[in-house]
Short mmCIF file of N, CA and C in Angstrom, two decimals:
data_model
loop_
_atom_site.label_atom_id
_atom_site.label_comp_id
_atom_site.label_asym_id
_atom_site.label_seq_id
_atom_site.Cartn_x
_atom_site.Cartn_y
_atom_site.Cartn_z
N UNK A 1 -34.36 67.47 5.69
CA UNK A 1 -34.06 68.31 6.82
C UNK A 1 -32.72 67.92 7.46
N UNK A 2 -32.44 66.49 8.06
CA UNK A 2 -31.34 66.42 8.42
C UNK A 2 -30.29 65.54 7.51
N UNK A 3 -29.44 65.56 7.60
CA UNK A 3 -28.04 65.01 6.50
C UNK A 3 -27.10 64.33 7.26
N UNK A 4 -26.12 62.98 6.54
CA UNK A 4 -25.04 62.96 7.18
C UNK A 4 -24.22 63.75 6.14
N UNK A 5 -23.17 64.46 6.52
CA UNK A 5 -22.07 64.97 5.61
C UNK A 5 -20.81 64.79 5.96
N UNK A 6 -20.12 64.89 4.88
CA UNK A 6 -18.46 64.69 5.22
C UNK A 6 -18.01 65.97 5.19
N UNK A 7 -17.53 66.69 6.32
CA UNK A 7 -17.20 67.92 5.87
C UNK A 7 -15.81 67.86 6.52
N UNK A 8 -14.59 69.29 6.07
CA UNK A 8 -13.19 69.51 6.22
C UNK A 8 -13.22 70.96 6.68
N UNK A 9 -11.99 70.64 8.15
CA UNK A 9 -11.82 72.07 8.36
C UNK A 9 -10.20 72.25 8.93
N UNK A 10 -10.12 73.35 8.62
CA UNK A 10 -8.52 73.71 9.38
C UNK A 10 -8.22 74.12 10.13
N UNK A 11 -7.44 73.45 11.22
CA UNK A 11 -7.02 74.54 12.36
C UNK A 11 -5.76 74.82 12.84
N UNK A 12 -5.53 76.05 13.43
CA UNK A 12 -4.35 76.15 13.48
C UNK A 12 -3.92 75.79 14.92
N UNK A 13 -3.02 75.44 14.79
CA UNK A 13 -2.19 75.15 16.41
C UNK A 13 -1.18 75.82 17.08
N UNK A 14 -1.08 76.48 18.28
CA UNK A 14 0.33 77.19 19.00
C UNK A 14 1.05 76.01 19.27
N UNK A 15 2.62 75.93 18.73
CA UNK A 15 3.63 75.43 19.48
C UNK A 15 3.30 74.52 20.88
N UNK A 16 2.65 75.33 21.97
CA UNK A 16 2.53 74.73 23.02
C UNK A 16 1.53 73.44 23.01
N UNK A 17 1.07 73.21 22.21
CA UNK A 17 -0.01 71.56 22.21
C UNK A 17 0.84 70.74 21.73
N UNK A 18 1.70 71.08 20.78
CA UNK A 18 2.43 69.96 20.32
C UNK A 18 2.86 69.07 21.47
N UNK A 19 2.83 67.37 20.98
CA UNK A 19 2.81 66.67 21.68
C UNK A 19 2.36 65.11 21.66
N UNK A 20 2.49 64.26 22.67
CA UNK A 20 1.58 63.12 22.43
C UNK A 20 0.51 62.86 22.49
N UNK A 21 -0.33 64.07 22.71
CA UNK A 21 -1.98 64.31 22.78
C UNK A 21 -2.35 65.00 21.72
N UNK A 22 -1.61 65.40 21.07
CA UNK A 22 -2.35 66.73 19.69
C UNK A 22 -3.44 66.55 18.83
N UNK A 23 -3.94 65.22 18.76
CA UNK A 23 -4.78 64.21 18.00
C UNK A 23 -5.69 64.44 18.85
N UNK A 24 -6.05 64.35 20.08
CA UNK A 24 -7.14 64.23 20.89
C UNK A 24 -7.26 65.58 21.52
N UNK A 25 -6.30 66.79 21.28
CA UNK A 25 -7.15 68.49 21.24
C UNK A 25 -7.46 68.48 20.45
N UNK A 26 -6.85 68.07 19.30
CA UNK A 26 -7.53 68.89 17.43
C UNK A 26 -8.87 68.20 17.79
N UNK A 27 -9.01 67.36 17.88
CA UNK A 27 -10.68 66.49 17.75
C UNK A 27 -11.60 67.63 18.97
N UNK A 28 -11.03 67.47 20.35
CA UNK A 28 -11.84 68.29 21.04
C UNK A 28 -11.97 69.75 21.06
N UNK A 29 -11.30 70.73 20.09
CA UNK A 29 -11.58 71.70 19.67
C UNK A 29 -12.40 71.49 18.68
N UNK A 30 -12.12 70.86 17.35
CA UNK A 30 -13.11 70.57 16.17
C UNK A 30 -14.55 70.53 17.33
N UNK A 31 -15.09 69.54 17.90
CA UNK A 31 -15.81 69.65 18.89
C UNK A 31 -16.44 70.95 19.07
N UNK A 32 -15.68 71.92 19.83
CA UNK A 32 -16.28 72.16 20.42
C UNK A 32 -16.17 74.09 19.53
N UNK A 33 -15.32 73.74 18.41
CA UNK A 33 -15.78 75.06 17.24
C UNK A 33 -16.92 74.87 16.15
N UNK A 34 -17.27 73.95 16.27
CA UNK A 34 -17.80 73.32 14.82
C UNK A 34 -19.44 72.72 15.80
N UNK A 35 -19.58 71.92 16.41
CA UNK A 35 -21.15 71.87 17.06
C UNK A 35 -21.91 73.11 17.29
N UNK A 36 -23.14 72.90 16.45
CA UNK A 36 -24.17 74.08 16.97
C UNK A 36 -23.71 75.49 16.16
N UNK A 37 -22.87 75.29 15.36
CA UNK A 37 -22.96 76.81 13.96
C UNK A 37 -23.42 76.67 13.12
N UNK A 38 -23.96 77.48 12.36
CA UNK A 38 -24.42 77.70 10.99
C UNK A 38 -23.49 78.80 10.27
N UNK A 39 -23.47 77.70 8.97
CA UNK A 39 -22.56 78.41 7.92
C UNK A 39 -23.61 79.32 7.05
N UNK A 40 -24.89 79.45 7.14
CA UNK A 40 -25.24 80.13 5.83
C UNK A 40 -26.13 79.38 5.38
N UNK A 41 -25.62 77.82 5.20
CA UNK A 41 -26.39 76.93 4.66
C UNK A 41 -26.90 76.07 4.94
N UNK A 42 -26.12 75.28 6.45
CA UNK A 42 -26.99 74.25 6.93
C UNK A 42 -26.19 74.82 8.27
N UNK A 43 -27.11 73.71 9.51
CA UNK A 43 -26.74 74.03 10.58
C UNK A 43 -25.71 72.43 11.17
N UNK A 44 -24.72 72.51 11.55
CA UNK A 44 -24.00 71.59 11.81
C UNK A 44 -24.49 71.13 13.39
N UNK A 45 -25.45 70.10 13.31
CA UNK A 45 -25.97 70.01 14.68
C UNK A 45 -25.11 68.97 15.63
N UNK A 46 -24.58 67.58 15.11
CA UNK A 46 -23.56 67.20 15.84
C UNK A 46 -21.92 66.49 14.76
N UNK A 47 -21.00 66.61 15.70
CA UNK A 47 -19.74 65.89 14.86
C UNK A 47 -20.05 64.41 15.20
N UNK A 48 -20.07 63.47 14.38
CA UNK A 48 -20.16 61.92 14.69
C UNK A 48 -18.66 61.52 14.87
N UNK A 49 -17.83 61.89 13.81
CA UNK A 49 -16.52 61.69 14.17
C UNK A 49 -15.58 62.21 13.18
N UNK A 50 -14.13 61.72 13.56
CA UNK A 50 -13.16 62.51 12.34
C UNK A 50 -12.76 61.01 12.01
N UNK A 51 -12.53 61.07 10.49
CA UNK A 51 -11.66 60.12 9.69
C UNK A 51 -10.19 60.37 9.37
N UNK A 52 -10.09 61.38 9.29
CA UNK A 52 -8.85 61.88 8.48
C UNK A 52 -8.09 63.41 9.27
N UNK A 53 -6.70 62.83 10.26
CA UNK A 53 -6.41 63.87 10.56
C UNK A 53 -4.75 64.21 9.92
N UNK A 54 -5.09 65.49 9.05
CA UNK A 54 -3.46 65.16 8.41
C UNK A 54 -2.49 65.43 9.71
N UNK A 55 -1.25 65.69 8.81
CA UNK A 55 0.33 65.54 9.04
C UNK A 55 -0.15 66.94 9.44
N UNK A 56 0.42 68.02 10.63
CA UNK A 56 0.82 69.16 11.06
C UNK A 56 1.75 69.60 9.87
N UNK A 57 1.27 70.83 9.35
CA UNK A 57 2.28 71.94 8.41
C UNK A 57 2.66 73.15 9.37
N UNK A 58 3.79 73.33 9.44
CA UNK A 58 4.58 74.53 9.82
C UNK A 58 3.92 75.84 9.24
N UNK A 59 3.13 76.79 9.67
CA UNK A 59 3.31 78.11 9.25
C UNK A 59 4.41 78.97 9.29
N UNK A 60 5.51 79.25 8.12
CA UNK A 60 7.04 80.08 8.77
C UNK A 60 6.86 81.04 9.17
N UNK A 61 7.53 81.29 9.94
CA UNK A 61 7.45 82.73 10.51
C UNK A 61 6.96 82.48 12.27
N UNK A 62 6.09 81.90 12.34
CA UNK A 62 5.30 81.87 13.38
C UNK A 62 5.49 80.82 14.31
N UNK A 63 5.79 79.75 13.87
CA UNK A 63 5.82 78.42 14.82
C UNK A 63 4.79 77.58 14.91
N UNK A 64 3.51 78.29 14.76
CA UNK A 64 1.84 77.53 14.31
C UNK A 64 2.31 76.18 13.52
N UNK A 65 1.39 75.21 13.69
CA UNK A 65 0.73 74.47 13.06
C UNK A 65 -0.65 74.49 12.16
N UNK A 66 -0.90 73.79 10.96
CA UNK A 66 -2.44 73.73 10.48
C UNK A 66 -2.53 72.06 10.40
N UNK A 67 -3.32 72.15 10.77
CA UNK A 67 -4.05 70.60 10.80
C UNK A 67 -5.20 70.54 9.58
N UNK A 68 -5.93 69.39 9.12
CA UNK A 68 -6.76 69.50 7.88
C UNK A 68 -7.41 68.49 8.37
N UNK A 69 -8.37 68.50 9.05
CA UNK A 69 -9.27 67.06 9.65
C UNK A 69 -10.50 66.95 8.92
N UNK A 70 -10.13 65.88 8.17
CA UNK A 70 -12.17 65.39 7.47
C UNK A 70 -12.91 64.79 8.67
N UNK A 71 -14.12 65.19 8.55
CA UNK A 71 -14.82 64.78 9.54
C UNK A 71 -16.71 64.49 9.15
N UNK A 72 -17.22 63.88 10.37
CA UNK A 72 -18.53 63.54 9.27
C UNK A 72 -19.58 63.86 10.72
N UNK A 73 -20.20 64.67 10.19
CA UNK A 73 -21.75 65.39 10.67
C UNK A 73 -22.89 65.45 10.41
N UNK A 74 -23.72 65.38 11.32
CA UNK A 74 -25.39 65.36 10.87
C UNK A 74 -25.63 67.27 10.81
N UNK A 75 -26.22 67.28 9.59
CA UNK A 75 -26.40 68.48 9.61
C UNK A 75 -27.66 68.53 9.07
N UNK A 76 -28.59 70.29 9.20
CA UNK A 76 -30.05 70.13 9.51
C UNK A 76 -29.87 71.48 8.35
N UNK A 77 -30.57 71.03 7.31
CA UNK A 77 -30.42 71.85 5.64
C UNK A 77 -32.26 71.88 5.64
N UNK A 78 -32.79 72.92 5.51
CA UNK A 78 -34.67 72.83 5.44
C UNK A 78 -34.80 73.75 3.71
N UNK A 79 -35.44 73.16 3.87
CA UNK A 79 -36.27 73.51 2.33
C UNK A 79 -37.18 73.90 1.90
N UNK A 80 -37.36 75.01 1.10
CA UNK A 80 -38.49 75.70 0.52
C UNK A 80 -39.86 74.48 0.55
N UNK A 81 -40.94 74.49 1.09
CA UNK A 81 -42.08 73.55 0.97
C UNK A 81 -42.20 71.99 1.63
N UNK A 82 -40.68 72.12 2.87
CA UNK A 82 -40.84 71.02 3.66
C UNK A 82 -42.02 71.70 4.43
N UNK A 83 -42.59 70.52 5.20
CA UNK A 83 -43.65 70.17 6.39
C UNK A 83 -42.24 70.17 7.49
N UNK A 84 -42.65 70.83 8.64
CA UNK A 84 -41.86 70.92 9.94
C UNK A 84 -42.52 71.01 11.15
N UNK A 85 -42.25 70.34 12.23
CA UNK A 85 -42.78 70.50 13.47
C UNK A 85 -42.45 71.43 14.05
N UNK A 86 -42.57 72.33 14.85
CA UNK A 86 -42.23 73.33 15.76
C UNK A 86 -42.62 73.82 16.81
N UNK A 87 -42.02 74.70 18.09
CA UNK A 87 -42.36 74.75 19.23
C UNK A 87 -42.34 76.60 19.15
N UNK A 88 -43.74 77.15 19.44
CA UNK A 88 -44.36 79.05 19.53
C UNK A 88 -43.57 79.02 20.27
N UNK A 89 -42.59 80.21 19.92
CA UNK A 89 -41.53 81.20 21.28
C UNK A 89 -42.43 82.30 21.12
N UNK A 90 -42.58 83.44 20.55
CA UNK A 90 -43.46 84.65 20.16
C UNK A 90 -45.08 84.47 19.99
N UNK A 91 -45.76 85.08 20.40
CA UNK A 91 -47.09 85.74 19.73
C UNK A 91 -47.15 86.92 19.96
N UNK A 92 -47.72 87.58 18.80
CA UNK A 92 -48.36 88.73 18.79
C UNK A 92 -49.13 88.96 17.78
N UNK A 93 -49.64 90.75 17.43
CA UNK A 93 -50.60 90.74 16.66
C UNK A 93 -50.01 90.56 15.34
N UNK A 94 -48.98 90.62 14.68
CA UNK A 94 -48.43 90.45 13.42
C UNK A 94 -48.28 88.86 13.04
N UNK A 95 -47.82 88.05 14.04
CA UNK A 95 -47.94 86.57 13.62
C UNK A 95 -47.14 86.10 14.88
N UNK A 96 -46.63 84.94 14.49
CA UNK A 96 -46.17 84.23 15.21
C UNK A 96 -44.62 83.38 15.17
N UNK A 97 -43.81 83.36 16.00
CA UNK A 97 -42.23 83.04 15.91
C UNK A 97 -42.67 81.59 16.58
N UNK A 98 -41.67 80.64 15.64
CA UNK A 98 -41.76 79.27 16.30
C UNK A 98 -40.12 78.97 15.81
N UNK A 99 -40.07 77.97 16.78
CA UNK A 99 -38.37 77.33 16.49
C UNK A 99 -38.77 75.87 16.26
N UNK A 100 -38.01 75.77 14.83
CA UNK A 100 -37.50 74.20 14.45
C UNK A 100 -36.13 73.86 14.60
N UNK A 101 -36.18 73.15 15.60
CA UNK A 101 -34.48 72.86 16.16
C UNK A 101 -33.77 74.34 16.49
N UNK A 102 -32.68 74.41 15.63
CA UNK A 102 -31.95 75.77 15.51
C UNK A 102 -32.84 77.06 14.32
N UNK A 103 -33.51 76.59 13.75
CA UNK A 103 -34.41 77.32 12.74
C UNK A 103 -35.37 78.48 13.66
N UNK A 104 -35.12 79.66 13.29
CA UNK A 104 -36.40 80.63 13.84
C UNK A 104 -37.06 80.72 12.57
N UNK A 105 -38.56 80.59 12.88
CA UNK A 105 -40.02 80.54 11.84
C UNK A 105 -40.48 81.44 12.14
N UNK A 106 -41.45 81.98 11.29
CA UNK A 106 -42.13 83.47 11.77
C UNK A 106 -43.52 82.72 10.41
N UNK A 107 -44.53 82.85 11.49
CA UNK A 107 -45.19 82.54 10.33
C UNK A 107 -46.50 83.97 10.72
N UNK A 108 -47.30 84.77 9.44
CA UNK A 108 -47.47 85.77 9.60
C UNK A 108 -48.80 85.50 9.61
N UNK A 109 -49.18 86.39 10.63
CA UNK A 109 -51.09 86.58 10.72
C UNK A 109 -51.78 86.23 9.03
N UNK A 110 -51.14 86.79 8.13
CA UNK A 110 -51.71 86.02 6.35
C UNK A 110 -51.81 85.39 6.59
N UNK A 111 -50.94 84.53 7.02
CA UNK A 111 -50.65 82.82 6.43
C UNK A 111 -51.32 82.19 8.28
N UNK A 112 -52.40 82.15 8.59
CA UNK A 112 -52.60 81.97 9.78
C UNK A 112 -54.19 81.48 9.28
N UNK A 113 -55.01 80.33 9.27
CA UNK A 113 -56.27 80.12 8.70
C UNK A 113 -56.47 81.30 9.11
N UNK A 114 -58.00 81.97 8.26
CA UNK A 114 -59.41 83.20 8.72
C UNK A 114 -59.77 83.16 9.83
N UNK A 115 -60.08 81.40 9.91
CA UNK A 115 -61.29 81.43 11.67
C UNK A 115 -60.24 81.31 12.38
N UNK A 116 -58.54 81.25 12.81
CA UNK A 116 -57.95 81.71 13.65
C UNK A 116 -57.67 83.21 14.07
N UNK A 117 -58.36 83.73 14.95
CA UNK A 117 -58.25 85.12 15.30
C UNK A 117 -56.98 85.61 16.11
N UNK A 118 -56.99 86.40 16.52
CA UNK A 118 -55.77 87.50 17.36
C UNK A 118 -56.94 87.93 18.47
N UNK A 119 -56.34 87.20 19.88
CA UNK A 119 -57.41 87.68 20.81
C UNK A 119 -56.15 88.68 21.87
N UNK A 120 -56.44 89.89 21.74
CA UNK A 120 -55.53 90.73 22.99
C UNK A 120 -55.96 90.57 23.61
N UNK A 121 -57.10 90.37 24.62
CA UNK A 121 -57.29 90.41 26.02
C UNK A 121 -56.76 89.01 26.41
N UNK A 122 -56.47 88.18 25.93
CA UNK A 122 -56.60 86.61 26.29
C UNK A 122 -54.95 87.00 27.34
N UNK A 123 -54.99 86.01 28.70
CA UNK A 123 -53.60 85.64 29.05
C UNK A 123 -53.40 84.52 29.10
N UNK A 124 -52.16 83.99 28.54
CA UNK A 124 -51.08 84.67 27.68
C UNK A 124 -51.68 85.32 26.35
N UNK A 125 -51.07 85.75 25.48
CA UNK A 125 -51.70 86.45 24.15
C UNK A 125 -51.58 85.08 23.51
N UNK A 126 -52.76 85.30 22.81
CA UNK A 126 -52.96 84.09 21.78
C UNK A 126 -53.89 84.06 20.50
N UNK A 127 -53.89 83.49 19.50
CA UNK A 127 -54.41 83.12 17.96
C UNK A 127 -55.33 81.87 18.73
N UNK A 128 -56.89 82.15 18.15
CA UNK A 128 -57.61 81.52 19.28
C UNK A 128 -58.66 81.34 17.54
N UNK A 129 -59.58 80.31 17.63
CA UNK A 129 -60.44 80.07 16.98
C UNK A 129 -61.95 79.67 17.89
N UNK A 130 -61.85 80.14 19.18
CA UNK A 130 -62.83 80.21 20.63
C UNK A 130 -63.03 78.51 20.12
N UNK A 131 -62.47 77.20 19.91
CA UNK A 131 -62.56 76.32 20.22
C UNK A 131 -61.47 75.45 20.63
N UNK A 132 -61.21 74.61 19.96
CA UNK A 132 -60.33 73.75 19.99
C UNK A 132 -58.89 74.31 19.91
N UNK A 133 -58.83 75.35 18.78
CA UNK A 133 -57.10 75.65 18.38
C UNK A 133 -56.93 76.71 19.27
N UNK A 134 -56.13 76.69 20.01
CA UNK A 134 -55.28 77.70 20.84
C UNK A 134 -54.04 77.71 20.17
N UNK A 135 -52.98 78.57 19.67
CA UNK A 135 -51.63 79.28 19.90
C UNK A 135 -51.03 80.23 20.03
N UNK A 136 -50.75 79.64 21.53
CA UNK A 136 -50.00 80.59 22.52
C UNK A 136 -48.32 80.01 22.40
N UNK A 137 -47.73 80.33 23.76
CA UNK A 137 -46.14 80.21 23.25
C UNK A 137 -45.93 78.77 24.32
N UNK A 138 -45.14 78.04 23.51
CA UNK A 138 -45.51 76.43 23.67
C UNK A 138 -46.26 75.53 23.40
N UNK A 139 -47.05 76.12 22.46
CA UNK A 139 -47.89 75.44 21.57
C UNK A 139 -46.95 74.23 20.57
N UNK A 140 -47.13 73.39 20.02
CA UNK A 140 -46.77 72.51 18.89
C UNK A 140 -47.60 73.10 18.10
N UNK A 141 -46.70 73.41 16.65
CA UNK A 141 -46.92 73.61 15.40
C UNK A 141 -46.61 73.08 14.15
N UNK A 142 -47.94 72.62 13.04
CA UNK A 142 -46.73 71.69 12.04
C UNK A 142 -46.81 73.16 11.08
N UNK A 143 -45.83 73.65 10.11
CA UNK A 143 -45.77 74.55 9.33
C UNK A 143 -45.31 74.13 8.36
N UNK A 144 -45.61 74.91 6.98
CA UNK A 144 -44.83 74.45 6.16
C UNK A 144 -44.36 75.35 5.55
N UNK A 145 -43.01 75.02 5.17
CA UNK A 145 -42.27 76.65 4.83
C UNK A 145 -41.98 76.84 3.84
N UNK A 146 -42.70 78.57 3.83
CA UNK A 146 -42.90 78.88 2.56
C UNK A 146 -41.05 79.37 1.85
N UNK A 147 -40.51 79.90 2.38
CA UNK A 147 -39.20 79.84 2.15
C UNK A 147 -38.26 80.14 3.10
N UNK A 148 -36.73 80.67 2.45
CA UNK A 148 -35.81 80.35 3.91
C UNK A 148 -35.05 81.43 3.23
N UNK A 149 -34.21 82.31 4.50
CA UNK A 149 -33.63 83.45 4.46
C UNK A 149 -32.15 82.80 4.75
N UNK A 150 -31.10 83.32 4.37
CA UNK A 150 -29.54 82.80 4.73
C UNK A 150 -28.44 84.12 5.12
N UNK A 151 -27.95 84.38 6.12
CA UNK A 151 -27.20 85.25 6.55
C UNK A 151 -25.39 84.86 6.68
N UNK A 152 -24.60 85.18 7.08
CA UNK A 152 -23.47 84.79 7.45
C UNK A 152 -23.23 83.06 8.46
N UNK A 153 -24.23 83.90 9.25
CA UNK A 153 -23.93 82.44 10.76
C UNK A 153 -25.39 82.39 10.58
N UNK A 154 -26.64 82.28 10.41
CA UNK A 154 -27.52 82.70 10.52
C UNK A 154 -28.49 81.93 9.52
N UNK A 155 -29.57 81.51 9.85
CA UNK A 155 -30.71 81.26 8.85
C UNK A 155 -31.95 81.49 9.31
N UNK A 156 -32.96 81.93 8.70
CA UNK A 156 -34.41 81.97 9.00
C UNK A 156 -35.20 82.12 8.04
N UNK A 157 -36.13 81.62 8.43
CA UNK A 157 -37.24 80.99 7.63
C UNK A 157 -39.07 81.69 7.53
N UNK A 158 -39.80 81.80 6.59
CA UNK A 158 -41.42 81.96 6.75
C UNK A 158 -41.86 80.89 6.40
N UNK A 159 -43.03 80.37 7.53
CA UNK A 159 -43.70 79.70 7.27
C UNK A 159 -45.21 80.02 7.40
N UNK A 160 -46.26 78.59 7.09
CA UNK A 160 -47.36 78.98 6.64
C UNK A 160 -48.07 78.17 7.44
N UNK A 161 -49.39 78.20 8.04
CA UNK A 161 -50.28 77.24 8.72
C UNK A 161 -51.94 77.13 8.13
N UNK A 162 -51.79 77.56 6.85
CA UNK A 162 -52.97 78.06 5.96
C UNK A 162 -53.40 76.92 5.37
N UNK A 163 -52.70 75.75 5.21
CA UNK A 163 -53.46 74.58 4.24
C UNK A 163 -53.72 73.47 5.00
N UNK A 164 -54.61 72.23 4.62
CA UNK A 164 -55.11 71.28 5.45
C UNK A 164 -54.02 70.65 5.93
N UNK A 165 -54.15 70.16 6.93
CA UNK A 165 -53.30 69.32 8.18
C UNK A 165 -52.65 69.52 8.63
N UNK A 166 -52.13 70.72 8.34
CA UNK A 166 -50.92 72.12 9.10
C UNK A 166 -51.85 72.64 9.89
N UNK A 167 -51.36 73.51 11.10
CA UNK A 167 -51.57 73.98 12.43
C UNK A 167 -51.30 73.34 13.60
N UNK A 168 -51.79 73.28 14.67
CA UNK A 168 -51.58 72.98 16.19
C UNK A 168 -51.86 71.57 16.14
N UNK A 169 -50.99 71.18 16.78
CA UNK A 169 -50.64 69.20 16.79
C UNK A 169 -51.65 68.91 17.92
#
């Protein structure tokens, strides 16, 4: 689930940063473009630091700079048939939305044990087994996911609460 990685990115610079600080914007932009996106594939949850900031290249024409900074991040990559903890944002009668970290889960009334029911009158709405298991929204959930969807900026996931020791923590 989570990673350290070395990852590289480029940025460009206006004329006006140039300077004896340019080292310590490039880092606090990297900062603050790069924490908390998803590429598609993993989610870049924090920058630990940069190793490597090149030499400024001239773009002609323009006056810009590009910078090329390696840098190294914990990033959060989930996998077809991990076990995950999670916190119910959604219920309803179709299933249920839970978030792992930056991950939205949807795990579907199928994949929900039999003796967990769908009670509408209940407030809040909730997947009730009239004993012990309640989930409602703020519930803890362990799931395990059945697979994972990938968009541009974007990822999401189905998961399952159907096999032993999965469900409500």
């Amino acid at each position: 689930m989570f990673f350290l990685k070395e990852l590289e990115r480029t940025i460009t610079l206006h004329p006006s940063f140039f300077g004896p600080r340019t080292k310590e914007y490039l880092t606090t932009r990297l900062y603050e473009d790069v924490e908390g996106t998803c590429n598609g594939q993993y989610y870049i949850i924090v920058v630990l630091g940069t190793f490597s900031i090149s030499e400024g290249r001239i773009i002609p024409g323009s006056g810009y700079a590009e910078y090329t900074i390696q840098y190294q991040a914990v990033v959060c990559r989930p996998f077809k048939g991990e076990t995950v903890d999670a916190i119910v944002t959604t219920v309803n009668p179709m299933g249920v939305f839970a978030d792992v970290g930056p991950l939205p889960v949807f795990v579907s009334n199928h994949l929900i044990p039999s003796e967990i029911k769908w009670d509408p009158n209940a407030t809040p709405p909730q997947y009730t087994d009239n004993g012990d298991q309640v989930i409602e929204k703020g519930t803890h959930l362990r799931i395990k996911l059945i697979g994972t969807r990938s968009d541009v900026a974007n990822m999401f996931a189905i998961g399952s609460i159907k096999e032993d020791f999965l469900g409500t923590l």
